[in-house]
Amino acid sequence: MATAAAEFPSVGGLSLRRRIFAYLGWTLCALAFLLLSGAMIWILSMVFLRGLSALSLGILTHTTEGTGGGLLNAIEGSLLLAFVGILFAAPLGLAAGIYLAEYDTGALAPTIRFFNDVMVGLPSIVVGYFGYVTMVSTLGWNFSLLAGSIALAIIALPYICRTSEMAIRQVPRSMREAAFALGASDSRVALSICVPIAMPGVLTGILLALAIAIGETAPLIYTAGWTDYLWTGHFTKEPVAYLTYVIWAFISEPFDSAHALAYAAAFFVTLFVLIIGVLSRLALDENAGWKNWAKRGAKHK
Amino acid sequence: MLLFGRTLSFPSRRLFLAGAVFALTLALGGLVGTSWAAGDVNILETGSSLVYPLFNLWVPDYTGAHSDVKITTQSTGSGTGISQASEGLAQIGTSDAYMADALLKQHPDMLNIPLCISSQMVNYNVPNLNSSHLKLSGPVLAGIYQGKITKWDDPQIAALNKGVALPDHEIIPVHRSDGSGDTFIFTQYLAFSTPDWSNSLSYGTTISWPAISGELGAQGNQGMITAIQGNPYSIAYIGTSYMDSIDKDGLGTSMLQNKDGKFVLPTPKTAAAAAGVMVPKTPADERVSLIFAPGPDSYPIINYEYAIVNSKQPSADMANALRDFLTWAISPSGGNASKFLAQVHFSPLPASVVKLSAAQIAKIQ
Amino acid sequence: MSTTVSTLPDSGPSAPFLARLQKRLFTFRSFTALLGLMLAGILVMIVVFLCIYAWPAVRLNGWGFVIKSNWNLGSLYANPITSHGQQILPGAEYGILFLIVGTLLSTLIALLIAVPVGVGAALFLAEAVPAMMRTWLSFLVELLAAIPSVVYGLWGYVVVIPFLGHYVFPLMTKYLGFIPFFSGPAGSGYGLLTSGLVLALMIVPLITATLRDALLTLSSTLREGAVALGASRFEALWTVMLPSVRRVLIGSCILATGRALGETMAVLMVSGNALNYLPNNIYSPISTMAAFIVSQLDSALQDPTGMAIRSISEVALVLCVISVIVNSLARLLLYYAGRQTSVVV
């Protein structure tokens, strides 16, 4: 539009004190950013270099045996726990997100939103401890897939709720009003119109929750346990393996095979999180183009 | 949504989603299906980090011969072994410590079954002195862990090590922060040899270690090794199953003063001497301490390695599998063979104890 | 034509009460409202459960729980005695002051490092970077938040602790030893400062992302006003734009505090697991509440009286309450500032 970016006076024309202030300020800001990027690169390089050198085909085809072997059981277990957890969390989170986006009048929606946002910050060990006492001990499920995935679901739920609420909010009002004008009911507007249009945002939220679930350790230590074998199909009374346990427990063993497994597990987990991060960024960028949807749709005509 | 540069229409999106879900289910099902062999028994062994290396030697051998049994090993500390076995979360809880009376009263069906005899070293990392075995005694160690003896050249240590040039440096005591059978046997040694310790701190898998500045807490025997490796002038108590790691890293093993006042190293001979004296005192439930044995050659810190098992198992299959495995473990041709025990510097069970253990194993139903 | 069964209307004033209630109750709106309430109910359930389960320990320990620094399970191999009407092991005492101090100090150090660095990086990303690169450079910083806590612990344990313990800390004690708390034994690398550093890395993206978004969506009139008065770019940022997003900054800092308080695995692997003593300098080992629960839960299960496990649950309760209070404050502040946080946060 008319307002171009404001033209700042060149720093050269300012007094010495103000010039120093400006240069110093930008240098410090750049340093801060470099510090963070440097730390990020340090971590990634350690994980990838050591992880790649520890990888072998055997890691993907064997299960763990004591302090050596492979990671097949851990990879399968991590995926199972995360997917089953998301299976529990996604419908509930989506429904809550729909409510918060569509029915934001009155006091109930802000209250639920507040509770939801507070839940995001709940320490994961508290959820894990809660899961241990209720599901593992009192209900007698012992270390099990169900206990672990429910704990993960509780942790992922607030993320899914918030991201789906924000995604559904983005759907233009005109779509809803058109649907209502055609006689659609509340549920049809929400489920057949809003959710499909908001699907990229909702899926991004679910992917994000998946990444968080794969990376969690503390809640799973006391709900999922550990096993050296693949899942036996039992939802209760049989422990499940997961990658983050390997990272935590095997790095302190004085055996090189254990260290290799720990690095490999860290490699897989970080790679997974990275891929999801990139994917969701791509989707979000796509989504940002939503604001141009009308123009784009017009162009295709 | 865009995929490979083409905007997908709603029907093709649904097809894509359905296809993706189907493929994922197939993949997961295929992965999972490989282990849904009916009748496989899944045994979880958790607990003592002292016996962990031995179980890692046993399991591939045993499961190789018995393909319908799956055994998972975990090193979590004896305290965890006892509690998870009592709660039914693990089938075998390994522990260097037997269960306490109060705990047994709460869980009366638990069995404490010795599998072998292990021992414990006191290791240190003092530059230039790691290859000469420093002499230490129970009262001196108690003083170190209470903060009364703070430097390596303390007169009490010097009195035991005449002629050794001790450095003038703070001692960094390392103890176990998790519930540990190693802590149990170490504190029993301190309690039995030092009345002062026995009255104040007593023994247990977890005790309230007196706060000393610079003191470190480590998780597992492995954590203890890492701790003294990284900290010169530190001292720690570590099980003999890690003797090879200690020697490889060039760390020191001390000679401990036994009840008769002699200084001994942890060797099969000294362990056997101690066992010879203490084993006859083993009661039927096999909960007994072998610490601070009398005898000139006895090593003061030896113990039974217990498998804490519930005598009432949920299924006959599990009970049979456990009985078979444990019977194999205590037999001199199976788990107690020297090819396994020599690698971890343990001693086999004497024949009388094998009989007692077998009697307890028979109770698992 | 005329029907034999008269059909009553199911809505409107002439409808029967039950039919009206049914129509109002089983709507899509109330269904989703119910599911939303279930979500909120989970948080309430957790807090209430912890309160109920920890109540015997709360009664036994009283205020000493947060004032004393003595976590003692008692003589595990002795018989239980009765004290204050509860069965406990002789010598058992539960005081977690060292945990509270460890948690608060490590969070404080993390904030002291994270806030300047986070603000600087946000300023850099919002103003000094061309729009095309902004997404991916911001991604680099936000990735710090996405990396799992246990991978941070691994990096800290394997790489950072040897580096700090052998090189940095001895240098610091030599040259910075005159500052209180910076002197004294340099320790082994495990400790308060290391935990603070790792925590800082984990919470910086929270501050940076929120602040960057807030700066980007500020109205241009502020900036134009500063230009009109002759401010340089940095001066405009520092004196005009940053103060206007003050509330967002404070809100995100409080949010970051909440995250740091609850961090478990990374701290567990780098903090040194101190027991019953307070740190006397910044290199000293510490213990935090979250890490303590993980490492002591199994030991506590050995107590036949069950009081230890209830005291652990009391620790979890204290942690939960602190976290809920801090997060509530942050959210209220952010709502008041009118800023919804970004997706990643």
Coordinates of N, CA and C in Angstrom, one line a residue, chain A residues 3-4 6-9 11 14 18 21-22 25-26 29-30 32-33 35-37 39-44 46-47 50 91-93 95-96 98-99 103 105 108 112-127 129-130 132-134 154 157 159 161-163 166 186-187 190-191 208 215 217-218 221-222 244 247-248 251-252 262-263 266 269-270 273-274 277-278 281-282 284-285, chain C residues 28-29 32-33 35-40 42-46 49-50 53 117 120-121 123-125 127-128 135-144 146-148 150-152 154-155 157-160 163 201 204 208 223-224 227 230-238 258 262 264-265 268-269 290 293-294 297-298 301 309 312-313 316 319-320 323-324 327-328 331-332 335 340-345:
Chain A
T3 N 1.9 3.2 2.5 CA 3.0 3.4 3.5 C 4.1 2.4 3.2
A4 N 5.2 3.0 2.6 CA 6.4 2.1 2.5 C 7.1 2.0 3.8
A6 N 9.3 2.8 6.8 CA 9.7 4.1 7.2 C 11.2 4.2 6.9
E7 N 11.7 5.3 6.4 CA 13.1 5.5 6.1 C 13.8 6.0 7.3
F8 N 14.7 5.2 7.8 CA 15.4 5.7 9.0 C 16.6 6.6 8.6
P9 N 16.9 7.6 9.4 CA 18.1 8.4 9.0 C 19.3 7.5 9.2
V11 N 22.9 6.2 10.1 CA 23.5 6.3 11.4 C 24.7 7.3 11.4
L14 N 24.6 10.8 13.0 CA 24.2 11.0 14.4 C 25.5 11.3 15.2
R18 N 25.3 8.3 20.1 CA 24.2 7.6 19.6 C 24.7 6.5 18.6
F21 N 25.9 3.6 20.5 CA 24.7 2.9 21.0 C 24.1 2.0 20.0
A22 N 24.0 2.6 18.7 CA 23.3 1.8 17.7 C 24.2 0.6 17.3
G25 N 24.4 -1.9 20.1 CA 23.1 -2.6 20.2 C 23.0 -3.7 19.1
W26 N 23.2 -3.4 17.9 CA 23.1 -4.4 16.8 C 24.1 -5.5 17.0
C29 N 22.8 -7.8 19.6 CA 21.7 -8.6 19.1 C 22.2 -9.7 18.2
A30 N 23.1 -9.3 17.3 CA 23.6 -10.4 16.4 C 24.3 -11.4 17.2
A32 N 23.7 -12.4 20.2 CA 22.7 -13.2 20.8 C 22.2 -14.3 19.9
F33 N 21.9 -13.8 18.7 CA 21.4 -14.8 17.7 C 22.4 -15.8 17.3
L35 N 24.9 -16.8 19.1 CA 25.0 -17.7 20.3 C 24.0 -18.9 20.2
L36 N 22.8 -18.5 19.9 CA 21.7 -19.5 19.9 C 21.9 -20.4 18.7
S37 N 22.2 -19.8 17.5 CA 22.4 -20.7 16.4 C 23.6 -21.6 16.6
A39 N 24.7 -22.7 19.5 CA 24.4 -23.8 20.4 C 23.6 -24.9 19.6
M40 N 22.6 -24.4 18.8 CA 21.8 -25.3 18.0 C 22.7 -26.2 17.1
I41 N 23.6 -25.6 16.4 CA 24.5 -26.4 15.5 C 25.4 -27.3 16.3
W42 N 25.8 -26.9 17.5 CA 26.7 -27.8 18.3 C 25.9 -29.0 18.7
I43 N 24.6 -28.8 19.2 CA 23.8 -30.0 19.6 C 23.5 -30.9 18.4
L44 N 23.1 -30.3 17.3 CA 22.8 -31.1 16.1 C 24.0 -31.8 15.6
M46 N 26.6 -32.8 17.2 CA 26.9 -34.0 18.1 C 26.0 -35.1 17.9
V47 N 24.7 -34.8 17.8 CA 23.7 -35.9 17.6 C 23.9 -36.6 16.3
R50 N 27.7 -38.4 16.0 CA 27.9 -39.6 16.8 C 26.8 -40.6 16.4
P91 N -9.3 -36.6 18.9 CA -10.7 -36.3 18.8 C -11.1 -35.3 19.9
L92 N -10.6 -35.6 21.1 CA -11.0 -34.8 22.3 C -10.5 -33.3 22.1
G93 N -9.2 -33.2 21.6 CA -8.7 -31.9 21.4 C -9.4 -31.1 20.3
A95 N -12.5 -31.6 19.3 CA -13.8 -31.2 19.7 C -13.8 -29.9 20.6
A96 N -12.8 -30.0 21.5 CA -12.7 -28.8 22.4 C -12.3 -27.6 21.6
I98 N -13.0 -27.0 18.5 CA -14.2 -26.5 17.8 C -15.1 -25.7 18.7
Y99 N -15.3 -26.2 19.9 CA -16.1 -25.4 20.9 C -15.6 -24.1 21.1
Y103 N -18.0 -21.2 19.6 CA -19.0 -20.8 20.6 C -18.3 -19.9 21.7
T105 N -18.9 -17.2 23.1 CA -19.6 -16.2 23.8 C -19.8 -16.7 25.3
L108 N -17.9 -19.7 29.6 CA -17.4 -21.1 29.6 C -16.1 -21.2 28.7
I112 N -12.4 -22.6 29.8 CA -11.8 -23.8 29.3 C -10.4 -23.4 28.6
R113 N -10.4 -22.3 27.9 CA -9.2 -21.9 27.3 C -8.1 -21.6 28.3
F114 N -8.4 -21.0 29.4 CA -7.5 -20.7 30.5 C -6.9 -22.0 31.0
F115 N -7.8 -23.0 31.4 CA -7.4 -24.3 31.9 C -6.5 -24.9 30.9
N116 N -6.8 -24.9 29.6 CA -6.0 -25.5 28.6 C -4.6 -24.9 28.6
D117 N -4.5 -23.6 28.6 CA -3.2 -23.0 28.5 C -2.4 -23.3 29.7
V118 N -3.0 -23.4 30.9 CA -2.3 -23.8 32.1 C -1.8 -25.2 32.0
M119 N -2.6 -26.1 31.4 CA -2.1 -27.4 31.2 C -0.9 -27.6 30.3
V120 N -0.7 -26.7 29.4 CA 0.5 -26.8 28.5 C 1.7 -26.7 29.4
G121 N 1.7 -26.0 30.5 CA 2.9 -25.8 31.3 C 3.0 -26.9 32.4
L122 N 2.1 -27.8 32.5 CA 2.2 -28.8 33.5 C 3.4 -29.7 33.4
P123 N 4.2 -29.9 34.4 CA 5.4 -30.7 34.3 C 5.0 -32.1 33.9
S124 N 5.8 -32.7 32.9 CA 5.4 -34.0 32.5 C 5.6 -35.1 33.5
I125 N 6.5 -34.9 34.5 CA 6.7 -35.9 35.5 C 5.5 -36.0 36.4
V126 N 4.8 -34.8 36.6 CA 3.6 -34.9 37.4 C 2.5 -35.8 36.7
V127 N 2.4 -35.6 35.4 CA 1.5 -36.5 34.7 C 1.9 -37.9 34.8
Y129 N 3.7 -39.4 37.2 CA 3.5 -39.8 38.5 C 2.0 -40.1 38.8
F130 N 1.2 -39.2 38.3 CA -0.2 -39.4 38.4 C -0.6 -40.7 37.7
Y132 N 1.3 -43.3 37.1 CA 1.8 -44.4 37.8 C 0.8 -44.8 39.0
V133 N 0.5 -43.9 39.8 CA -0.4 -44.2 40.9 C -1.7 -44.7 40.5
T134 N -2.3 -44.0 39.5 CA -3.7 -44.4 39.1 C -3.7 -45.6 38.2
I154 N -2.5 -37.0 27.7 CA -2.8 -35.9 28.6 C -1.8 -34.8 28.3
L157 N -2.7 -33.3 24.6 CA -4.1 -32.7 24.5 C -4.1 -31.2 24.4
Y159 N -2.0 -29.0 23.4 CA -1.4 -28.5 22.1 C -2.4 -28.7 21.0
C161 N -5.6 -29.0 21.2 CA -6.8 -28.1 21.4 C -6.5 -26.7 20.9
R162 N -5.3 -26.2 21.4 CA -5.0 -24.8 21.0 C -4.8 -24.6 19.5
T163 N -4.0 -25.5 18.9 CA -3.7 -25.3 17.5 C -5.0 -25.5 16.6
M166 N -7.0 -22.3 16.9 CA -6.5 -21.2 16.1 C -6.7 -21.5 14.6
D186 N -25.6 -26.7 13.1 CA -24.3 -26.4 13.8 C -23.3 -27.4 13.5
S187 N -23.6 -28.7 13.6 CA -22.6 -29.7 13.5 C -22.1 -29.9 12.1
A190 N -19.7 -27.0 11.4 CA -18.4 -27.3 12.0 C -17.6 -28.4 11.3
L191 N -18.3 -29.5 11.2 CA -17.6 -30.7 10.8 C -17.4 -30.8 9.3
L208 N 2.7 -31.7 15.5 CA 3.5 -31.1 16.6 C 3.3 -31.9 17.9
G215 N 9.2 -37.4 21.9 CA 10.4 -36.9 22.6 C 10.2 -37.0 24.1
T217 N 10.1 -38.4 27.9 CA 10.7 -39.5 28.7 C 10.1 -39.7 30.0
A218 N 10.1 -38.6 30.8 CA 9.7 -38.7 32.2 C 8.4 -39.4 32.5
I221 N 8.7 -43.3 31.9 CA 9.5 -44.2 32.8 C 8.7 -45.0 33.7
Y222 N 7.7 -44.4 34.3 CA 6.8 -45.1 35.3 C 5.5 -45.5 34.7
T244 N 13.5 -42.9 23.9 CA 14.1 -42.0 24.8 C 14.6 -42.7 26.1
I247 N 18.2 -43.5 25.3 CA 19.1 -42.4 25.5 C 19.5 -42.2 26.9
W248 N 18.5 -42.2 27.8 CA 18.7 -41.9 29.2 C 19.5 -43.0 29.9
I251 N 23.4 -44.4 28.2 CA 24.6 -43.5 28.1 C 25.4 -43.6 29.3
S252 N 24.8 -44.1 30.5 CA 25.6 -44.1 31.7 C 26.2 -45.5 31.8
A262 N 22.6 -45.5 22.5 CA 22.1 -44.2 23.0 C 22.2 -43.2 21.9
Y263 N 23.4 -43.1 21.2 CA 23.5 -42.1 20.2 C 22.6 -42.3 19.0
A266 N 19.2 -41.2 20.0 CA 19.1 -39.8 20.0 C 19.0 -39.3 18.5
V269 N 15.4 -39.9 17.2 CA 14.4 -39.0 17.9 C 14.5 -37.6 17.3
T270 N 15.8 -37.1 17.3 CA 16.0 -35.7 16.8 C 15.7 -35.6 15.3
V273 N 11.9 -35.3 15.0 CA 11.4 -34.0 15.5 C 11.8 -33.0 14.4
L274 N 13.0 -33.1 13.8 CA 13.4 -32.1 12.8 C 12.4 -32.2 11.6
G277 N 9.2 -30.7 12.3 CA 9.3 -29.2 12.4 C 9.3 -28.6 11.0
V278 N 10.1 -29.2 10.1 CA 10.2 -28.7 8.7 C 8.8 -28.9 8.1
R281 N 6.4 -26.3 9.3 CA 6.7 -25.0 8.9 C 6.3 -24.8 7.4
L282 N 6.5 -25.9 6.6 CA 6.0 -25.8 5.2 C 4.5 -25.6 5.2
L284 N 2.6 -24.5 7.5 CA 2.2 -23.2 8.0 C 2.4 -22.1 7.0
D285 N 3.5 -22.2 6.3 CA 3.7 -21.2 5.3 C 2.6 -21.3 4.2
Chain C
F28 N -25.2 -30.1 19.4 CA -23.7 -30.2 19.1 C -22.9 -29.3 20.0
R29 N -23.6 -28.1 20.3 CA -22.9 -27.1 21.1 C -22.6 -27.7 22.5
T32 N -19.9 -30.6 22.4 CA -18.5 -30.1 22.4 C -18.1 -29.4 23.6
A33 N -19.1 -28.7 24.2 CA -18.8 -28.0 25.5 C -18.5 -29.0 26.6
L35 N -17.1 -32.0 26.0 CA -15.7 -32.5 25.8 C -14.7 -31.4 26.2
G36 N -15.0 -30.2 26.0 CA -14.1 -29.1 26.5 C -13.9 -29.1 28.0
L37 N -15.1 -29.4 28.7 CA -15.0 -29.4 30.1 C -14.2 -30.6 30.6
M38 N -14.3 -31.7 29.8 CA -13.5 -32.9 30.2 C -12.1 -32.6 30.2
L39 N -11.7 -31.8 29.1 CA -10.3 -31.4 29.0 C -9.9 -30.6 30.2
A40 N -10.7 -29.6 30.6 CA -10.3 -28.8 31.7 C -10.4 -29.7 33.0
I42 N -9.5 -32.7 33.4 CA -8.3 -33.5 33.6 C -7.3 -32.8 34.5
L43 N -7.1 -31.5 34.2 CA -6.2 -30.7 35.1 C -6.7 -30.7 36.5
V44 N -8.0 -30.4 36.7 CA -8.5 -30.4 38.0 C -8.4 -31.8 38.7
M45 N -8.6 -32.8 37.9 CA -8.5 -34.2 38.5 C -7.1 -34.4 39.0
I46 N -6.1 -34.0 38.2 CA -4.8 -34.3 38.6 C -4.4 -33.6 39.9
F49 N -6.4 -35.1 42.8 CA -5.9 -36.4 43.1 C -4.6 -36.2 44.0
L50 N -3.7 -35.4 43.5 CA -2.5 -35.2 44.2 C -2.7 -34.7 45.7
Y53 N -4.1 -37.7 47.7 CA -3.1 -38.7 47.9 C -2.0 -38.3 48.9
V117 N 19.5 -12.8 26.1 CA 19.8 -13.4 24.8 C 18.6 -13.5 24.0
G120 N 17.6 -10.1 22.6 CA 18.5 -9.7 21.5 C 18.2 -10.5 20.2
A121 N 18.0 -11.8 20.4 CA 17.7 -12.6 19.2 C 16.4 -12.2 18.6
L123 N 15.0 -9.2 18.7 CA 15.2 -7.9 18.0 C 15.9 -8.2 16.6
F124 N 16.9 -9.0 16.7 CA 17.7 -9.3 15.5 C 16.7 -9.9 14.4
L125 N 15.9 -10.9 14.8 CA 15.1 -11.6 13.8 C 14.0 -10.7 13.3
E127 N 14.0 -7.3 13.1 CA 14.3 -6.1 12.4 C 15.5 -6.2 11.4
A128 N 16.5 -7.0 11.8 CA 17.7 -7.0 11.0 C 17.8 -8.1 10.0
T135 N 11.8 -16.7 8.2 CA 11.1 -17.9 8.6 C 12.1 -19.0 9.0
W136 N 13.2 -19.1 8.1 CA 14.1 -20.3 8.4 C 15.1 -20.0 9.5
L137 N 15.5 -18.7 9.6 CA 16.4 -18.4 10.7 C 15.6 -18.5 12.0
S138 N 14.3 -18.1 12.0 CA 13.6 -18.2 13.2 C 13.4 -19.7 13.5
F139 N 13.3 -20.5 12.5 CA 13.1 -21.9 12.7 C 14.3 -22.5 13.4
L140 N 15.5 -22.0 13.1 CA 16.7 -22.5 13.8 C 16.6 -22.2 15.3
V141 N 16.1 -21.1 15.7 CA 16.0 -20.8 17.1 C 14.8 -21.6 17.7
E142 N 13.7 -21.7 17.0 CA 12.6 -22.5 17.5 C 12.8 -23.9 17.7
L143 N 13.7 -24.4 16.9 CA 14.1 -25.8 17.0 C 14.7 -26.1 18.3
L144 N 15.3 -25.1 19.0 CA 15.8 -25.3 20.3 C 14.7 -25.8 21.3
A146 N 12.1 -27.5 20.3 CA 11.5 -28.7 19.9 C 12.4 -29.9 20.3
I147 N 13.7 -29.7 20.5 CA 14.6 -30.8 20.8 C 14.1 -31.4 22.1
P148 N 14.0 -32.7 22.2 CA 13.6 -33.4 23.4 C 14.5 -33.1 24.6
V150 N 15.6 -35.0 26.9 CA 16.6 -36.1 27.1 C 17.8 -35.9 26.2
V151 N 17.5 -35.4 25.0 CA 18.7 -35.2 24.1 C 19.5 -34.0 24.6
Y152 N 18.9 -33.0 25.2 CA 19.7 -32.0 25.9 C 20.5 -32.6 27.0
L154 N 21.6 -35.6 27.2 CA 22.7 -36.4 26.5 C 23.8 -35.5 26.1
W155 N 23.5 -34.4 25.4 CA 24.5 -33.4 25.0 C 25.2 -32.9 26.2
Y157 N 25.6 -34.2 29.2 CA 26.3 -35.2 29.9 C 27.6 -35.6 29.2
V158 N 27.5 -35.7 27.8 CA 28.6 -36.2 27.0 C 29.6 -35.1 26.6
V159 N 29.1 -33.9 26.3 CA 29.9 -32.9 25.7 C 30.2 -31.7 26.7
V160 N 29.1 -31.2 27.2 CA 29.2 -29.9 27.9 C 29.9 -30.1 29.3
F163 N 33.6 -30.4 29.1 CA 34.2 -29.1 28.6 C 34.2 -28.1 29.8
L201 N 18.9 -22.5 27.4 CA 18.8 -22.9 26.0 C 17.4 -23.4 25.6
V204 N 14.8 -20.2 25.9 CA 15.0 -19.0 25.1 C 14.0 -18.9 23.9
T208 N 11.9 -15.7 22.6 CA 12.2 -15.1 21.2 C 11.0 -15.2 20.3
R223 N 6.6 3.2 14.8 CA 7.9 3.3 14.2 C 8.0 4.6 13.4
E224 N 6.9 5.0 12.7 CA 6.9 6.2 11.9 C 7.1 7.4 12.8
V227 N 10.7 7.7 13.7 CA 11.5 8.2 12.5 C 11.4 9.7 12.4
G230 N 13.6 11.5 14.4 CA 15.0 11.4 14.1 C 15.8 10.3 14.7
A231 N 15.0 9.2 15.2 CA 15.7 8.1 15.9 C 16.3 7.2 14.9
S232 N 17.5 6.6 15.2 CA 18.0 5.6 14.4 C 17.2 4.3 14.5
R233 N 17.5 3.3 13.7 CA 16.7 2.1 13.7 C 16.7 1.4 15.1
F234 N 17.9 1.3 15.6 CA 18.1 0.6 16.9 C 17.4 1.4 18.0
E235 N 17.6 2.8 17.9 CA 17.0 3.6 19.0 C 15.5 3.5 19.0
A236 N 14.9 3.4 17.7 CA 13.5 3.3 17.7 C 13.0 2.0 18.3
L237 N 13.8 0.9 18.0 CA 13.4 -0.4 18.6 C 13.5 -0.3 20.1
W238 N 14.6 0.2 20.6 CA 14.9 0.1 22.0 C 14.0 1.0 22.8
G258 N 7.8 -21.0 33.9 CA 6.9 -22.1 34.1 C 7.5 -23.4 33.5
G262 N 9.4 -27.0 35.5 CA 9.0 -28.3 35.3 C 9.9 -29.2 34.6
T264 N 12.5 -31.8 33.5 CA 13.0 -33.0 34.3 C 14.3 -33.6 33.8
M265 N 14.2 -34.2 32.6 CA 15.3 -35.1 32.2 C 16.6 -34.4 32.0
L268 N 18.0 -33.7 35.3 CA 18.4 -34.9 36.0 C 19.8 -35.4 35.5
M269 N 20.1 -35.2 34.3 CA 21.4 -35.7 33.8 C 22.6 -34.8 34.0
A290 N 11.4 -31.8 40.1 CA 11.0 -32.8 39.1 C 12.0 -33.9 38.9
I293 N 11.8 -36.5 41.8 CA 10.7 -37.4 41.7 C 11.1 -38.6 40.9
V294 N 11.7 -38.4 39.7 CA 12.2 -39.5 38.9 C 13.2 -40.3 39.6
L297 N 11.5 -42.1 43.2 CA 10.3 -42.8 43.3 C 10.4 -44.2 43.7
D298 N 11.4 -44.9 43.0 CA 11.5 -46.3 43.3 C 12.1 -46.6 44.7
L301 N 9.2 -46.4 47.1 CA 8.3 -47.6 47.1 C 8.8 -48.6 48.1
I309 N 6.1 -42.7 49.8 CA 5.5 -42.5 48.5 C 4.5 -41.3 48.6
I312 N 6.6 -38.2 48.3 CA 6.9 -37.9 47.0 C 5.7 -37.3 46.3
S313 N 4.5 -37.7 46.6 CA 3.4 -37.2 46.0 C 3.2 -35.7 46.5
A316 N 5.3 -33.7 44.3 CA 4.7 -33.5 43.0 C 3.6 -32.4 43.2
L319 N 5.2 -29.0 43.3 CA 5.6 -28.7 41.9 C 4.4 -28.3 41.1
C320 N 3.4 -29.1 41.2 CA 2.2 -28.8 40.4 C 1.6 -27.5 40.7
S323 N 3.7 -24.6 39.5 CA 3.6 -24.5 38.0 C 2.3 -23.9 37.6
V324 N 1.2 -24.3 38.3 CA -0.1 -23.8 37.9 C -0.2 -22.3 38.2
N327 N 2.0 -20.4 35.6 CA 1.4 -20.4 34.3 C 0.2 -19.5 34.2
S328 N -0.6 -19.6 35.3 CA -1.9 -18.8 35.3 C -1.5 -17.3 35.2
R331 N -0.5 -16.4 31.7 CA -1.6 -16.4 30.7 C -2.4 -15.2 30.9
L332 N -2.7 -14.9 32.2 CA -3.5 -13.7 32.5 C -2.9 -12.4 32.0
Y335 N -3.1 -12.4 28.2 CA -4.5 -12.1 27.7 C -4.7 -10.6 27.9
Q340 N -2.2 -13.3 21.7 CA -2.2 -14.8 21.7 C -0.9 -15.3 21.3
T341 N -0.3 -16.3 22.0 CA 1.0 -16.7 21.7 C 1.1 -17.5 20.4
S342 N 2.3 -17.7 19.9 CA 2.4 -18.3 18.6 C 2.1 -19.8 18.7
V343 N 2.0 -20.5 17.6 CA 1.6 -21.9 17.5 C 2.6 -22.8 18.3
V344 N 3.9 -22.5 18.1 CA 4.9 -23.4 18.6 C 4.9 -23.4 20.1
V345 N 4.5 -22.2 20.7 CA 4.7 -22.1 22.2 C 3.6 -22.8 22.9

